[in-house]
Amino acid sequence: MDKPVIVTVDDDPGVSRGVARDLRRRYGHSYRIVRAESPAQGIEAVREMRLRGDDVAAVLADYRMPQMNGVEFLEQAMDLYPYARRILLTAYADTDAAIRAINVIDLDHYLLKPWDPPEEKFYPVIDAQLDSWQRAERLERPELRVVGARWSSPSYRVRDFLARNHVPYRWLLDEEPEGAQLIAALGGPGPALPLVVTADGTTLSAPGDAELATAVGLSTTPATDFYDLVVIGGGPGGLGAAVYGASEGLRTVLVEQHASGGQAGQSSRIENYLGFPDGVSGGQLADRARRQALKFGAELLTARTVTSLEARGQGRVVGFSDGGSIAAHAVILATGVTYRRLDAPGLDEFTGRGVFYGAALTEAPSCKGTDVYIVGAANSAGQAAVHLSGYASRVHLLVRGDDLGKSMSHYLVEQIAGIANIEVHTRTRVTAGEGGDHLERLTLEGPEGARTVDAEWLFVFIGAQPRTDWLGDAVERDARGFVVTGPDLLATGERPRDWPLRRQPYFLETSVPGVFAAGDVRAESIKRVASAVGEGAMAVSLVHRYLEKT
């Protein structure tokens, strides 16, 4: 089989030869390196590869070229090879153009010239891009198929589960010929939808998360019944704890109810996370962290619902909804938060049928050419507005306050102001929703009074409700349900109620020794991805301290 191709385009012959030389030195055994010294020559070469059926893994283009700059070249190359990784070579003075290209052509990375030594500044970037290309699903017809109704909450839940767990699938409407054929092949009155057909022909009718996870090869069963550390929740805090716990030699298992990434995993692009100047999607960040945890030996369980936590002697026992349990020396609670439901008549019945809590990235292509409404004023709402503006004819951002800047990062406020089809409505709220088999209309209350608008899409990003109801009285929580830790347990200057030890609780420790909390679930935490990851790492260091003194 022919080697995949890496294409490099630069009009400076010396630089062009240098780039090709560095690429061949590192990747020549696995990839064919094709060099072009003009955009026209590069486009001709890419077209010939397309005709021959060659596979292009990455395209590197210099920004400053005559007749056609690097962004314009990559945009044309993208039409021929949409899955190839796109890398822009720039001088320091061109970084603003490179950053703009991230949104214009979904640029994967930009590299500043020169990059000596390549072992430090060039190869790590190319390694990461080629790794992403190799793992991407490039087939036009994924083997896993999902058949369902267009406006169906169960169908949406299955698609969302697969997408957030990075399982490729092909979506078929039940009214389409192939979808109808798959349903008819089962005979009888017809299966409950959605219907999932796996690569080996196994059919699942309206599967739950656990059944679906098992069918697609996700791990759902613990390898043993006792660990050093159980991490509950697979958001940034939980993934950070799993990476640091496993890398430091703790037998670590992470338990996640739905999919790794948490709320952050639904973000279309996070641009202020340290170390990612090009930005990174929440899904990409979560996938990298998940693979990193697995590399260090952590065990990841998906589609397992934790329902109880109990201290038994020196052990901490975590119970599951199916009656099973696992135990550990220590537990880190990183269950994060969920968006609050919008309290407006008529909306609950349309959840998953036009009303979505969170970004619901699987629905973005279906929004093409329509008006989309978003409720919220924090970063998650802003990121969704920017992302959906690439599909919808107009995005309406509904904000209860009078200023986006009070709760949204400055860079996002500026981005939104620069996108023509995003309209911000301040002092506006949704008061009702109505429709037939899906959402069709919204009633909005704003400065000019009430009005009804046609609307099929409503995405809600309001409030932060902690996922802690299952804890009951196991650990101390505040009035809103957030887990109280460390110094906040000592409001009276004394030890916490029923605290059995002579020492005071560690900073992230709950009212139960050996049980820690990290990330958004913790009372008074900073609701940012970076702080959640940091708390996950800090919690592991406190687990070590706890184990040493136990």
XYZ file of C-alpha atoms in Angstrom:
550
model
C 0.000 0.000 0.000
C 1.366 3.471 -0.929
C 2.594 5.676 1.861
C 0.374 8.617 2.879
C 1.688 12.013 1.811
C 2.868 15.117 3.643
C 2.741 18.179 1.382
C 4.855 21.287 2.003
C 4.510 24.543 0.029
C 6.896 27.506 0.334
C 8.015 29.964 -2.353
C 11.464 30.409 -0.748
C 13.571 27.566 -2.233
C 15.921 27.453 0.732
C 13.134 27.242 3.295
C 11.240 24.762 1.108
C 14.242 22.443 0.947
C 14.826 22.828 4.692
C 11.244 21.890 5.581
C 11.313 18.876 3.257
C 14.685 17.797 4.656
C 13.450 17.923 8.257
C 10.281 16.040 7.335
C 12.129 13.282 5.468
C 14.615 12.857 8.288
C 11.864 12.057 10.798
C 8.940 10.748 8.745
C 10.399 9.508 5.458
C 10.103 5.849 6.479
C 6.311 6.104 6.887
C 5.270 9.065 4.703
C 6.048 10.376 1.238
C 7.166 14.011 1.358
C 6.056 16.186 -1.578
C 7.578 19.669 -1.916
C 6.217 22.568 -3.987
C 7.765 26.022 -4.440
C 4.603 27.912 -5.412
C 0.893 27.743 -4.549
C 0.001 26.896 -8.164
C 2.502 24.026 -8.215
C 1.188 22.847 -4.854
C -2.484 22.848 -5.927
C -1.595 20.980 -9.144
C 0.291 18.376 -7.118
C -2.587 17.930 -4.667
C -5.086 17.539 -7.521
C -2.923 14.855 -9.130
C -2.741 13.004 -5.805
C -6.514 13.139 -5.543
C -6.873 11.656 -9.037
C -4.409 8.863 -8.199
C -6.199 8.105 -4.959
C -3.256 9.056 -2.725
C -3.977 9.779 0.943
C -2.711 13.152 2.193
C -2.057 13.288 5.928
C -0.892 16.887 6.357
C -0.384 20.071 4.357
C 2.149 22.692 5.478
C 1.943 26.076 3.711
C 3.892 29.279 4.181
C 1.703 32.302 4.890
C 3.554 34.877 2.747
C 3.465 33.675 -0.847
C 2.741 35.706 -4.031
C -0.530 35.259 -5.936
C -2.019 33.170 -3.098
C -1.205 33.299 0.619
C -0.976 30.217 2.774
C -4.495 30.525 4.191
C -5.998 30.711 0.705
C -3.908 27.725 -0.384
C -4.996 25.610 2.578
C -8.626 26.541 1.909
C -8.358 25.147 -1.635
C -6.432 22.062 -0.512
C -9.101 21.459 2.118
C -11.728 20.985 -0.619
C -9.670 18.102 -2.032
C -8.522 16.558 1.249
C -10.874 17.649 4.054
C -9.298 15.292 6.596
C -5.676 16.382 6.046
C -4.184 18.321 8.948
C -3.681 22.006 8.057
C -0.527 23.740 9.308
C 0.457 27.337 8.539
C 4.121 28.415 8.553
C 4.395 32.021 9.731
C 6.771 34.711 10.872
C 6.140 36.355 14.237
C 4.636 39.398 12.489
C 1.942 37.195 10.907
C 0.578 35.579 14.055
C -2.604 37.691 13.960
C -3.389 36.351 10.493
C -2.686 32.827 11.692
C -5.050 33.210 14.623
C -7.794 34.519 12.313
C -7.232 31.467 10.094
C -8.227 29.202 12.971
C -11.839 30.336 12.522
C -11.698 30.893 8.739
C -10.386 27.466 7.649
C -10.380 25.576 10.967
C -6.570 25.713 10.998
C -5.063 22.893 13.062
C -1.795 24.612 14.005
C 0.551 27.424 13.072
C 4.344 27.227 13.358
C 6.649 30.181 13.845
C 9.793 30.262 11.699
C 12.570 29.402 12.329
C 12.084 26.261 14.429
C 15.608 25.229 15.297
C 16.134 22.784 16.813
C 13.389 20.754 15.085
C 13.521 18.115 17.846
C 12.035 20.701 20.227
C 10.008 23.081 18.075
C 8.997 21.203 14.927
C 8.707 17.449 15.406
C 6.459 17.514 18.519
C 3.891 19.579 16.579
C 3.993 17.332 13.502
C 3.871 14.213 15.705
C 0.668 15.443 17.333
C -0.952 16.368 14.000
C -0.114 13.036 12.369
C -1.378 11.203 15.439
C -4.675 13.091 15.172
C -4.901 12.281 11.457
C -4.242 8.581 12.042
C -6.944 8.363 14.709
C -9.552 10.341 12.781
C -12.387 8.457 11.134
C -11.848 9.213 7.419
C -14.267 6.748 5.912
C -17.380 8.262 4.406
C -19.464 5.332 5.630
C -18.663 4.423 9.240
C -19.578 0.840 10.033
C -21.736 1.663 13.041
C -25.171 2.870 11.959
C -27.874 4.598 13.973
C -31.444 4.719 12.642
C -33.900 7.059 14.290
C -36.494 9.773 13.941
C -35.432 13.345 13.235
C -37.113 14.884 16.289
C -36.533 12.160 18.872
C -35.047 12.549 22.351
C -33.883 8.888 22.554
C -32.215 9.200 19.130
C -30.438 12.365 20.231
C -29.209 10.708 23.447
C -27.677 7.778 21.532
C -25.982 10.064 19.000
C -24.697 12.340 21.761
C -23.307 9.369 23.706
C -21.460 8.019 20.669
C -20.111 11.398 19.601
C -18.843 12.372 23.049
C -17.158 8.982 23.461
C -15.465 9.422 20.055
C -17.238 6.463 18.464
C -17.802 7.115 14.714
C -21.246 6.323 13.379
C -23.521 7.040 10.432
C -26.890 8.644 11.146
C -29.877 7.446 9.096
C -33.410 8.763 9.318
C -36.086 6.091 9.632
C -37.825 7.558 6.583
C -34.753 7.249 4.352
C -34.511 4.134 2.103
C -31.525 2.585 3.892
C -32.943 3.344 7.342
C -36.327 1.875 6.425
C -34.610 -1.194 4.944
C -32.694 -1.870 8.162
C -35.888 -1.580 10.205
C -37.818 -3.871 7.829
C -35.040 -6.489 7.920
C -35.844 -7.179 11.570
C -39.421 -8.145 10.714
C -42.362 -7.995 13.078
C -44.050 -4.758 14.071
C -40.713 -2.946 13.979
C -38.133 -2.229 16.682
C -38.222 0.632 19.105
C -36.085 3.481 17.810
C -33.306 4.372 17.734
C -31.949 1.232 16.138
C -28.177 0.706 16.405
C -26.500 -1.697 13.971
C -22.885 -2.559 14.848
C -20.103 -3.521 12.436
C -20.733 -7.250 12.931
C -24.464 -6.897 12.284
C -25.633 -6.926 15.901
C -28.786 -4.846 16.336
C -29.735 -2.923 19.463
C -33.209 -1.475 19.832
C -33.381 1.748 21.893
C -30.301 0.756 23.933
C -29.371 2.307 27.246
C -25.927 3.780 27.808
C -24.498 0.635 29.444
C -25.723 -1.695 26.678
C -24.474 0.683 24.001
C -21.092 1.122 25.704
C -20.551 -2.633 25.848
C -21.563 -3.065 22.207
C -19.050 -0.488 20.940
C -16.188 -1.762 23.071
C -16.074 0.755 25.911
C -15.010 -0.592 29.282
C -17.864 -0.898 31.783
C -16.659 -3.570 34.237
C -13.936 -2.955 36.853
C -10.915 -5.241 36.674
C -10.803 -5.693 40.443
C -12.819 -4.775 43.514
C -10.200 -2.694 45.346
C -8.040 0.232 44.193
C -5.765 2.841 45.685
C -7.894 5.627 44.203
C -11.384 5.891 42.755
C -12.112 9.054 40.770
C -15.810 9.743 40.255
C -16.492 11.920 37.219
C -14.669 12.253 33.899
C -14.573 16.017 33.424
C -11.336 18.054 33.468
C -10.939 17.640 37.240
C -11.495 13.890 37.135
C -9.277 13.355 34.105
C -6.546 15.463 35.709
C -6.777 13.345 38.858
C -6.694 10.095 36.853
C -3.608 11.182 34.887
C -1.675 12.298 37.956
C -2.843 9.410 40.130
C -1.900 6.728 37.625
C 1.366 8.430 36.639
C 2.421 8.454 40.293
C 1.863 4.745 40.772
C -1.615 4.642 42.320
C -3.959 1.891 41.145
C -6.526 4.292 39.743
C -9.991 3.815 38.286
C -12.140 6.620 36.877
C -15.907 6.113 36.790
C -17.951 8.201 34.339
C -21.709 8.061 33.884
C -21.907 9.358 30.311
C -18.716 10.455 28.522
C -15.335 11.892 29.393
C -14.985 15.662 29.222
C -17.943 16.782 31.298
C -19.383 20.175 30.363
C -16.010 21.196 28.946
C -16.151 18.234 26.579
C -19.087 19.871 24.804
C -17.215 23.110 24.074
C -16.636 23.679 20.373
C -13.382 25.559 20.989
C -11.544 26.566 24.164
C -9.084 29.336 23.314
C -7.749 30.379 26.719
C -6.422 27.033 27.960
C -2.692 27.130 28.655
C -0.503 25.603 25.965
C -3.027 25.667 23.096
C -2.539 28.998 21.294
C -4.581 27.730 18.335
C -7.437 26.743 20.626
C -8.692 23.225 21.204
C -12.167 21.748 21.258
C -13.427 20.318 24.515
C -13.759 16.932 22.843
C -10.157 16.979 21.648
C -8.884 18.015 25.066
C -10.901 15.296 26.791
C -9.777 12.649 24.291
C -6.108 13.543 24.791
C -6.501 13.445 28.561
C -8.342 10.112 28.390
C -5.597 8.540 26.261
C -2.966 10.016 28.582
C -4.643 8.432 31.611
C -4.824 5.065 29.833
C -1.153 5.333 28.871
C -0.204 5.603 32.539
C -2.350 2.592 33.434
C -5.538 4.166 34.762
C -8.727 2.195 34.265
C -11.695 4.068 32.773
C -15.249 2.826 33.248
C -18.003 4.344 31.105
C -21.784 4.262 31.533
C -21.608 3.359 35.227
C -23.803 5.350 37.583
C -22.509 5.849 41.122
C -25.304 5.954 43.695
C -23.579 5.770 47.081
C -20.395 6.478 49.001
C -19.634 4.898 52.362
C -16.659 4.768 54.737
C -15.965 1.254 56.033
C -12.963 1.263 58.317
C -9.966 2.391 56.256
C -11.793 1.663 52.991
C -14.082 3.931 50.970
C -16.839 1.989 49.182
C -18.493 3.295 46.010
C -21.827 1.707 45.100
C -23.326 1.448 41.583
C -26.944 1.632 40.435
C -26.865 -2.055 39.419
C -25.995 -3.152 42.953
C -22.277 -3.657 42.377
C -19.526 -1.795 44.191
C -15.789 -1.116 44.316
C -13.621 0.093 47.178
C -10.435 2.095 47.547
C -8.116 3.714 50.043
C -9.197 7.158 48.765
C -11.864 8.757 46.580
C -11.865 11.987 44.570
C -15.269 13.487 43.788
C -15.124 15.266 40.411
C -18.710 14.944 39.240
C -18.876 18.540 38.046
C -22.068 20.442 37.384
C -24.943 20.332 34.957
C -26.901 23.154 33.354
C -30.058 24.176 35.156
C -33.348 23.564 33.419
C -35.016 26.599 31.928
C -38.139 27.279 33.946
C -40.580 28.226 31.206
C -43.931 26.596 30.336
C -43.847 24.132 27.459
C -40.098 23.608 27.215
C -39.616 20.367 29.165
C -41.538 18.304 26.623
C -39.178 19.429 23.844
C -35.916 18.401 25.523
C -33.929 16.603 22.822
C -36.508 17.724 20.253
C -35.365 21.282 19.684
C -34.385 22.195 23.260
C -30.875 21.177 24.285
C -28.922 21.732 27.475
C -25.327 22.301 26.476
C -23.711 22.627 23.077
C -25.225 19.473 21.489
C -22.533 19.557 18.798
C -24.118 16.647 16.935
C -27.023 18.947 16.039
C -24.958 21.799 14.587
C -25.079 20.650 10.915
C -28.872 20.332 11.129
C -29.084 24.014 12.075
C -27.854 25.088 8.644
C -29.824 28.000 7.238
C -32.066 28.432 10.304
C -32.319 30.833 13.230
C -30.799 29.494 16.437
C -31.487 30.786 19.966
C -28.990 30.466 22.815
C -29.708 31.292 26.459
C -26.716 32.180 28.618
C -23.972 34.726 29.139
C -20.942 32.693 30.267
C -18.094 31.278 28.168
C -19.934 28.082 27.253
C -22.774 30.094 25.690
C -20.317 32.343 23.850
C -18.342 29.392 22.471
C -21.572 27.787 21.250
C -22.671 31.030 19.585
C -19.381 31.331 17.689
C -19.527 27.681 16.612
C -23.166 27.688 15.539
C -22.713 30.934 13.604
C -20.871 28.841 11.022
C -24.066 26.864 10.337
C -27.107 28.977 11.223
C -28.287 31.934 9.188
C -28.559 33.898 12.434
C -27.695 33.184 16.068
C -29.674 35.004 18.758
C -27.850 35.148 22.096
C -30.373 35.836 24.877
C -28.870 37.428 27.994
C -30.742 38.297 31.185
C -28.265 41.035 32.160
C -27.298 44.169 30.317
C -23.644 43.359 29.564
C -21.911 40.236 28.266
C -18.594 41.306 29.758
C -19.738 40.656 33.326
C -19.608 36.871 32.942
C -17.870 36.123 29.622
C -14.158 36.263 28.827
C -13.065 39.368 26.966
C -11.713 37.444 23.963
C -15.123 35.836 23.388
C -16.989 39.137 23.731
C -14.752 40.586 21.029
C -15.206 37.556 18.765
C -18.982 37.734 19.045
C -18.958 41.466 18.273
C -17.045 40.731 15.071
C -19.409 38.021 13.724
C -22.160 39.562 11.607
C -24.784 36.851 12.064
C -24.696 36.811 15.876
C -27.212 39.140 17.499
C -27.038 39.750 21.261
C -30.331 40.482 23.026
C -29.720 41.879 26.509
C -32.334 41.918 29.287
C -34.205 39.187 27.424
C -35.503 35.843 28.643
C -37.527 32.909 27.321
C -40.962 32.710 28.927
C -42.613 29.893 26.950
C -42.183 27.361 24.168
C -44.654 25.532 21.964
C -44.836 23.239 18.963
C -45.971 19.841 17.709
C -43.518 16.953 17.498
C -40.687 19.442 18.078
C -40.103 23.005 19.183
C -41.624 25.507 16.759
C -42.068 28.804 18.629
C -40.629 30.715 21.574
C -42.071 33.571 23.576
C -39.425 36.123 24.537
C -39.747 38.857 27.162
C -37.457 41.824 26.554
C -37.198 45.589 27.011
C -39.921 46.137 24.421
C -42.308 43.616 25.946
C -43.313 40.086 24.920
C -43.027 38.711 21.399
C -43.331 35.307 19.758
C -40.715 34.082 17.291
C -40.451 31.031 15.065
C -37.723 28.821 16.526
C -36.756 25.174 16.070
C -33.461 25.342 17.997
C -32.860 26.456 21.567
C -29.581 25.783 23.383
C -29.508 26.517 27.118
C -26.402 27.383 29.175
C -27.633 28.718 32.505
C -26.459 28.206 36.068
C -24.396 25.452 37.589
C -26.202 22.676 39.409
C -23.831 20.214 41.120
C -24.202 16.477 40.487
C -24.318 15.572 44.171
C -27.873 14.465 44.990
C -26.655 10.856 45.111
C -24.319 11.694 48.015
C -27.105 12.305 50.510
C -25.498 12.865 53.929
C -22.280 11.029 53.043
C -20.276 14.277 52.981
C -21.084 17.840 53.989
C -22.587 20.016 51.263
C -23.635 23.657 51.197
C -27.187 24.923 50.693
C -26.846 24.665 46.884
C -25.471 21.119 46.997
C -21.782 21.864 46.374
C -19.276 19.798 48.353
C -17.630 21.684 51.224
C -13.898 21.068 51.658
C -10.856 22.035 53.715
C -10.925 25.371 55.547
C -14.589 25.934 54.644
C -15.452 23.008 56.928
C -13.994 24.954 59.852
C -16.361 27.908 59.906
C -16.481 27.847 63.701
C -12.728 27.307 64.069
C -13.288 23.768 65.355
C -13.071 20.384 63.668
C -15.963 19.439 61.345
C -18.943 17.626 62.735
C -18.134 13.927 63.328
C -14.536 14.436 62.123
C -12.665 11.415 63.589
C -9.049 12.609 63.298
C -6.929 14.932 65.429
C -5.604 16.808 62.391
C -7.707 19.274 60.451
C -8.955 18.399 56.930
C -6.576 18.971 54.043
C -7.414 21.764 51.615
C -9.527 19.685 49.168
C -10.634 17.055 51.690
C -14.311 16.643 52.471
C -15.910 15.968 55.845
C -14.919 12.302 55.398
C -11.159 11.629 55.691
C -9.735 10.217 52.478
C -12.541 11.611 50.331
C -11.550 14.687 48.315
C -13.352 16.990 45.875
C -11.961 18.708 42.785
C -13.313 21.024 40.125
C -16.733 22.563 39.714
C -18.449 20.246 42.214
C -16.482 21.845 45.047
C -18.000 24.803 46.908
C -16.368 28.138 46.040
C -14.347 26.647 43.178
C -13.380 28.688 40.123
C -15.465 27.474 37.198
C -12.692 27.184 34.618
C -11.116 24.176 32.876
C -7.585 25.030 33.982
C -8.525 25.368 37.648
C -10.418 22.040 37.568
C -7.388 20.243 36.091
C -5.164 21.888 38.704
C -7.432 20.813 41.551
C -7.476 17.257 40.191
C -3.668 17.180 40.332
C -3.612 18.843 43.759
C -6.115 16.319 45.106
C -3.780 13.475 44.115
C -0.909 15.029 46.059
C -3.212 15.281 49.090
C -4.224 11.641 48.605
C -0.543 10.715 48.876
C -0.269 12.734 52.096
C -3.399 11.047 53.460
C -2.105 7.556 52.616
C 1.265 8.259 54.212
C -0.369 9.217 57.509
C -3.016 6.484 57.540
